Amino acid sequence: MRLTKSTDLALRTIMRLAVTGAEPCTARQVAGEMQVPYSHLAKVAARLQHLGLIETRRGRGGGLTLTTTGRTASVGQLVRELEGVGDVVDCEGDVPCPLRQGCRLRMALRRAQEAFLTSLDPLTVDDLVASPTGPVLLGLVGRAPGLSP
């Protein structure tokens, strides 16, 4: 299974916010540190806020902060929420697969997808930012793209 770029960025954003605790950081700052377009990060942040994983505040002293829910949420559940429900392959697409009525591959792929997500269920964001990842993320904090630390 391959995650969408939005899900990947959402997970990295949550991890980035986890290492700085309650200290807010701007979406532009996170976009620069993650080397992604601000517009993409802004869309991802809006989705994370809608899911209750981050809080956003405008104005002076504002920014993005991780909620308790975001910190303790199951990574498997986060991926399910961000990716949505769907099959690994599109058997019913523009040109439906002629094997779709009796295909065993579709069910095998569905089971594999669920096994993948189930393996992520015990992990939380706190687990993801434990050493050695946390220190690497802290090294990105405040660093402009293209500059060495």
PDB file of C-alpha atoms in Angstrom:
ATOM      1  CA  MET A   1       0.000   0.000   0.000  1.00  0.00           C
ATOM      2  CA  ARG A   2       1.251   3.466  -0.825  1.00  0.00           C
ATOM      3  CA  LEU A   3       0.119   6.516   1.137  1.00  0.00           C
ATOM      4  CA  THR A   4      -0.940   9.667  -0.654  1.00  0.00           C
ATOM      5  CA  LYS A   5       1.356  12.684  -0.455  1.00  0.00           C
ATOM      6  CA  SER A   6      -1.250  14.433   1.690  1.00  0.00           C
ATOM      7  CA  THR A   7      -1.319  11.613   4.252  1.00  0.00           C
ATOM      8  CA  ASP A   8       2.479  11.511   4.319  1.00  0.00           C
ATOM      9  CA  LEU A   9       2.643  15.262   4.886  1.00  0.00           C
ATOM     10  CA  ALA A  10      -0.087  15.099   7.536  1.00  0.00           C
ATOM     11  CA  LEU A  11       1.828  12.454   9.503  1.00  0.00           C
ATOM     12  CA  ARG A  12       5.096  14.382   9.204  1.00  0.00           C
ATOM     13  CA  THR A  13       3.345  17.593  10.290  1.00  0.00           C
ATOM     14  CA  ILE A  14       1.868  15.909  13.348  1.00  0.00           C
ATOM     15  CA  MET A  15       5.284  14.481  14.209  1.00  0.00           C
ATOM     16  CA  ARG A  16       6.873  17.911  13.781  1.00  0.00           C
ATOM     17  CA  LEU A  17       4.325  19.497  16.104  1.00  0.00           C
ATOM     18  CA  ALA A  18       4.798  16.704  18.655  1.00  0.00           C
ATOM     19  CA  VAL A  19       8.482  17.463  19.208  1.00  0.00           C
ATOM     20  CA  THR A  20       7.909  21.105  20.164  1.00  0.00           C
ATOM     21  CA  GLY A  21       5.019  20.441  22.537  1.00  0.00           C
ATOM     22  CA  ALA A  22       2.700  23.353  23.293  1.00  0.00           C
ATOM     23  CA  GLU A  23       4.878  25.895  21.474  1.00  0.00           C
ATOM     24  CA  PRO A  24       2.941  26.969  18.355  1.00  0.00           C
ATOM     25  CA  CYS A  25       4.629  27.232  14.978  1.00  0.00           C
ATOM     26  CA  THR A  26       3.317  28.750  11.785  1.00  0.00           C
ATOM     27  CA  ALA A  27       2.196  26.778   8.775  1.00  0.00           C
ATOM     28  CA  ARG A  28       4.793  28.653   6.695  1.00  0.00           C
ATOM     29  CA  GLN A  29       7.504  27.577   9.127  1.00  0.00           C
ATOM     30  CA  VAL A  30       6.460  23.923   8.971  1.00  0.00           C
ATOM     31  CA  ALA A  31       6.147  24.075   5.160  1.00  0.00           C
ATOM     32  CA  GLY A  32       9.686  25.467   4.947  1.00  0.00           C
ATOM     33  CA  GLU A  33      11.083  22.839   7.279  1.00  0.00           C
ATOM     34  CA  MET A  34       9.328  20.039   5.405  1.00  0.00           C
ATOM     35  CA  GLN A  35      10.251  21.579   2.044  1.00  0.00           C
ATOM     36  CA  VAL A  36       6.697  21.517   0.694  1.00  0.00           C
ATOM     37  CA  PRO A  37       4.547  24.273  -0.805  1.00  0.00           C
ATOM     38  CA  TYR A  38       2.747  26.376   1.800  1.00  0.00           C
ATOM     39  CA  SER A  39      -0.578  25.923  -0.033  1.00  0.00           C
ATOM     40  CA  HIS A  40      -0.303  22.132   0.276  1.00  0.00           C
ATOM     41  CA  LEU A  41       0.558  22.315   3.964  1.00  0.00           C
ATOM     42  CA  ALA A  42      -2.325  24.747   4.588  1.00  0.00           C
ATOM     43  CA  LYS A  43      -4.794  22.242   3.095  1.00  0.00           C
ATOM     44  CA  VAL A  44      -3.338  19.422   5.173  1.00  0.00           C
ATOM     45  CA  ALA A  45      -3.470  21.581   8.331  1.00  0.00           C
ATOM     46  CA  ALA A  46      -7.135  22.378   7.678  1.00  0.00           C
ATOM     47  CA  ARG A  47      -7.905  18.662   7.412  1.00  0.00           C
ATOM     48  CA  LEU A  48      -5.964  17.897  10.609  1.00  0.00           C
ATOM     49  CA  GLN A  49      -7.844  20.653  12.423  1.00  0.00           C
ATOM     50  CA  HIS A  50     -11.171  19.283  11.174  1.00  0.00           C
ATOM     51  CA  LEU A  51     -10.197  15.873  12.574  1.00  0.00           C
ATOM     52  CA  GLY A  52      -9.372  17.457  15.953  1.00  0.00           C
ATOM     53  CA  LEU A  53      -5.698  16.531  15.749  1.00  0.00           C
ATOM     54  CA  ILE A  54      -4.293  20.058  15.718  1.00  0.00           C
ATOM     55  CA  GLU A  55      -5.441  23.491  16.810  1.00  0.00           C
ATOM     56  CA  THR A  56      -4.831  26.581  14.732  1.00  0.00           C
ATOM     57  CA  ARG A  57      -4.766  30.143  15.989  1.00  0.00           C
ATOM     58  CA  ARG A  58      -4.460  33.238  13.866  1.00  0.00           C
ATOM     59  CA  GLY A  59      -2.564  36.367  14.656  1.00  0.00           C
ATOM     60  CA  ARG A  60       0.270  37.249  16.953  1.00  0.00           C
ATOM     61  CA  GLY A  61       1.337  34.273  19.050  1.00  0.00           C
ATOM     62  CA  GLY A  62      -0.780  32.005  16.898  1.00  0.00           C
ATOM     63  CA  GLY A  63       0.140  29.004  14.853  1.00  0.00           C
ATOM     64  CA  LEU A  64      -0.333  25.256  14.834  1.00  0.00           C
ATOM     65  CA  THR A  65      -0.277  23.093  17.943  1.00  0.00           C
ATOM     66  CA  LEU A  66      -0.917  19.415  18.444  1.00  0.00           C
ATOM     67  CA  THR A  67      -3.940  18.418  20.524  1.00  0.00           C
ATOM     68  CA  THR A  68      -3.907  15.656  23.108  1.00  0.00           C
ATOM     69  CA  THR A  69      -5.962  13.605  20.665  1.00  0.00           C
ATOM     70  CA  GLY A  70      -3.326  14.142  17.984  1.00  0.00           C
ATOM     71  CA  ARG A  71      -0.522  13.107  20.316  1.00  0.00           C
ATOM     72  CA  THR A  72      -2.179   9.902  21.537  1.00  0.00           C
ATOM     73  CA  ALA A  73      -4.079   8.816  18.428  1.00  0.00           C
ATOM     74  CA  SER A  74      -3.334   5.471  16.859  1.00  0.00           C
ATOM     75  CA  VAL A  75      -1.239   5.874  13.709  1.00  0.00           C
ATOM     76  CA  GLY A  76      -3.329   3.169  12.038  1.00  0.00           C
ATOM     77  CA  GLN A  77      -6.516   5.092  12.787  1.00  0.00           C
ATOM     78  CA  LEU A  78      -4.936   8.331  11.553  1.00  0.00           C
ATOM     79  CA  VAL A  79      -4.038   6.691   8.256  1.00  0.00           C
ATOM     80  CA  ARG A  80      -7.568   5.282   7.937  1.00  0.00           C
ATOM     81  CA  GLU A  81      -9.042   8.754   8.544  1.00  0.00           C
ATOM     82  CA  LEU A  82      -6.665  10.497   6.170  1.00  0.00           C
ATOM     83  CA  GLU A  83      -6.740   7.917   3.374  1.00  0.00           C
ATOM     84  CA  GLY A  84     -10.432   7.132   3.577  1.00  0.00           C
ATOM     85  CA  VAL A  85     -12.036   3.808   2.862  1.00  0.00           C
ATOM     86  CA  GLY A  86     -11.168   2.221  -0.425  1.00  0.00           C
ATOM     87  CA  ASP A  87      -9.709  -0.768  -2.163  1.00  0.00           C
ATOM     88  CA  VAL A  88      -6.067  -1.030  -3.146  1.00  0.00           C
ATOM     89  CA  VAL A  89      -7.174  -1.587  -6.742  1.00  0.00           C
ATOM     90  CA  ASP A  90     -10.147  -0.073  -8.553  1.00  0.00           C
ATOM     91  CA  CYS A  91     -12.079  -3.029  -9.886  1.00  0.00           C
ATOM     92  CA  GLU A  92     -15.122  -0.893 -10.738  1.00  0.00           C
ATOM     93  CA  GLY A  93     -13.287   1.932 -12.562  1.00  0.00           C
ATOM     94  CA  ASP A  94     -14.022   3.465 -15.965  1.00  0.00           C
ATOM     95  CA  VAL A  95     -13.409   0.074 -17.525  1.00  0.00           C
ATOM     96  CA  PRO A  96     -14.570  -2.463 -14.916  1.00  0.00           C
ATOM     97  CA  CYS A  97     -12.389  -5.527 -14.509  1.00  0.00           C
ATOM     98  CA  PRO A  98     -14.010  -8.569 -16.141  1.00  0.00           C
ATOM     99  CA  LEU A  99     -12.844 -10.737 -13.205  1.00  0.00           C
ATOM    100  CA  ARG A 100     -14.502  -8.626 -10.494  1.00  0.00           C
ATOM    101  CA  GLN A 101     -17.375 -11.034  -9.817  1.00  0.00           C
ATOM    102  CA  GLY A 102     -15.203 -14.027  -8.979  1.00  0.00           C
ATOM    103  CA  CYS A 103     -11.794 -12.570  -8.235  1.00  0.00           C
ATOM    104  CA  ARG A 104      -9.877 -13.757  -5.193  1.00  0.00           C
ATOM    105  CA  LEU A 105      -7.152 -11.121  -5.642  1.00  0.00           C
ATOM    106  CA  ARG A 106      -9.456  -8.298  -4.568  1.00  0.00           C
ATOM    107  CA  MET A 107     -10.191  -9.947  -1.205  1.00  0.00           C
ATOM    108  CA  ALA A 108      -6.527 -10.879  -0.691  1.00  0.00           C
ATOM    109  CA  LEU A 109      -5.508  -7.264  -1.288  1.00  0.00           C
ATOM    110  CA  ARG A 110      -8.225  -6.038   1.084  1.00  0.00           C
ATOM    111  CA  ARG A 111      -6.910  -8.383   3.808  1.00  0.00           C
ATOM    112  CA  ALA A 112      -3.331  -7.223   3.161  1.00  0.00           C
ATOM    113  CA  GLN A 113      -4.408  -3.589   3.398  1.00  0.00           C
ATOM    114  CA  GLU A 114      -6.129  -4.213   6.720  1.00  0.00           C
ATOM    115  CA  ALA A 115      -3.078  -6.113   8.024  1.00  0.00           C
ATOM    116  CA  PHE A 116      -0.922  -3.111   7.081  1.00  0.00           C
ATOM    117  CA  LEU A 117      -3.191  -0.719   8.976  1.00  0.00           C
ATOM    118  CA  THR A 118      -3.573  -3.102  11.918  1.00  0.00           C
ATOM    119  CA  SER A 119       0.215  -3.201  12.280  1.00  0.00           C
ATOM    120  CA  LEU A 120       0.142   0.600  12.732  1.00  0.00           C
ATOM    121  CA  ASP A 121      -2.686   0.562  15.298  1.00  0.00           C
ATOM    122  CA  PRO A 122      -0.520   0.123  18.423  1.00  0.00           C
ATOM    123  CA  LEU A 123       1.721   3.076  17.479  1.00  0.00           C
ATOM    124  CA  THR A 124       0.975   6.623  18.622  1.00  0.00           C
ATOM    125  CA  VAL A 125       2.529   9.881  17.492  1.00  0.00           C
ATOM    126  CA  ASP A 126       4.536   9.910  20.726  1.00  0.00           C
ATOM    127  CA  ASP A 127       5.998   6.543  19.674  1.00  0.00           C
ATOM    128  CA  LEU A 128       6.922   7.946  16.262  1.00  0.00           C
ATOM    129  CA  VAL A 129       8.881  10.873  17.697  1.00  0.00           C
ATOM    130  CA  ALA A 130      10.933   8.829  20.143  1.00  0.00           C
ATOM    131  CA  SER A 131      14.677   8.725  19.518  1.00  0.00           C
ATOM    132  CA  PRO A 132      16.188   8.759  16.927  1.00  0.00           C
ATOM    133  CA  THR A 133      13.376  10.546  15.068  1.00  0.00           C
ATOM    134  CA  GLY A 134      12.654  13.266  17.645  1.00  0.00           C
ATOM    135  CA  PRO A 135      16.181  14.702  17.645  1.00  0.00           C
ATOM    136  CA  VAL A 136      16.211  14.745  13.830  1.00  0.00           C
ATOM    137  CA  LEU A 137      12.917  16.647  13.817  1.00  0.00           C
ATOM    138  CA  LEU A 138      14.252  19.089  16.388  1.00  0.00           C
ATOM    139  CA  GLY A 139      17.182  19.704  14.059  1.00  0.00           C
ATOM    140  CA  LEU A 140      14.714  20.915  11.423  1.00  0.00           C
ATOM    141  CA  VAL A 141      13.037  23.416  13.733  1.00  0.00           C
ATOM    142  CA  GLY A 142      13.641  26.930  12.537  1.00  0.00           C
ATOM    143  CA  ARG A 143      15.946  25.831   9.745  1.00  0.00           C
ATOM    144  CA  ALA A 144      15.314  27.492   6.413  1.00  0.00           C
ATOM    145  CA  PRO A 145      15.277  25.209   3.366  1.00  0.00           C
ATOM    146  CA  GLY A 146      18.614  24.820   1.642  1.00  0.00           C
ATOM    147  CA  LEU A 147      20.696  25.876   4.659  1.00  0.00           C
ATOM    148  CA  SER A 148      22.802  23.469   6.613  1.00  0.00           C
ATOM    149  CA  PRO A 149      22.238  23.252  10.379  1.00  0.00           C
TER     150      PRO A 149
END
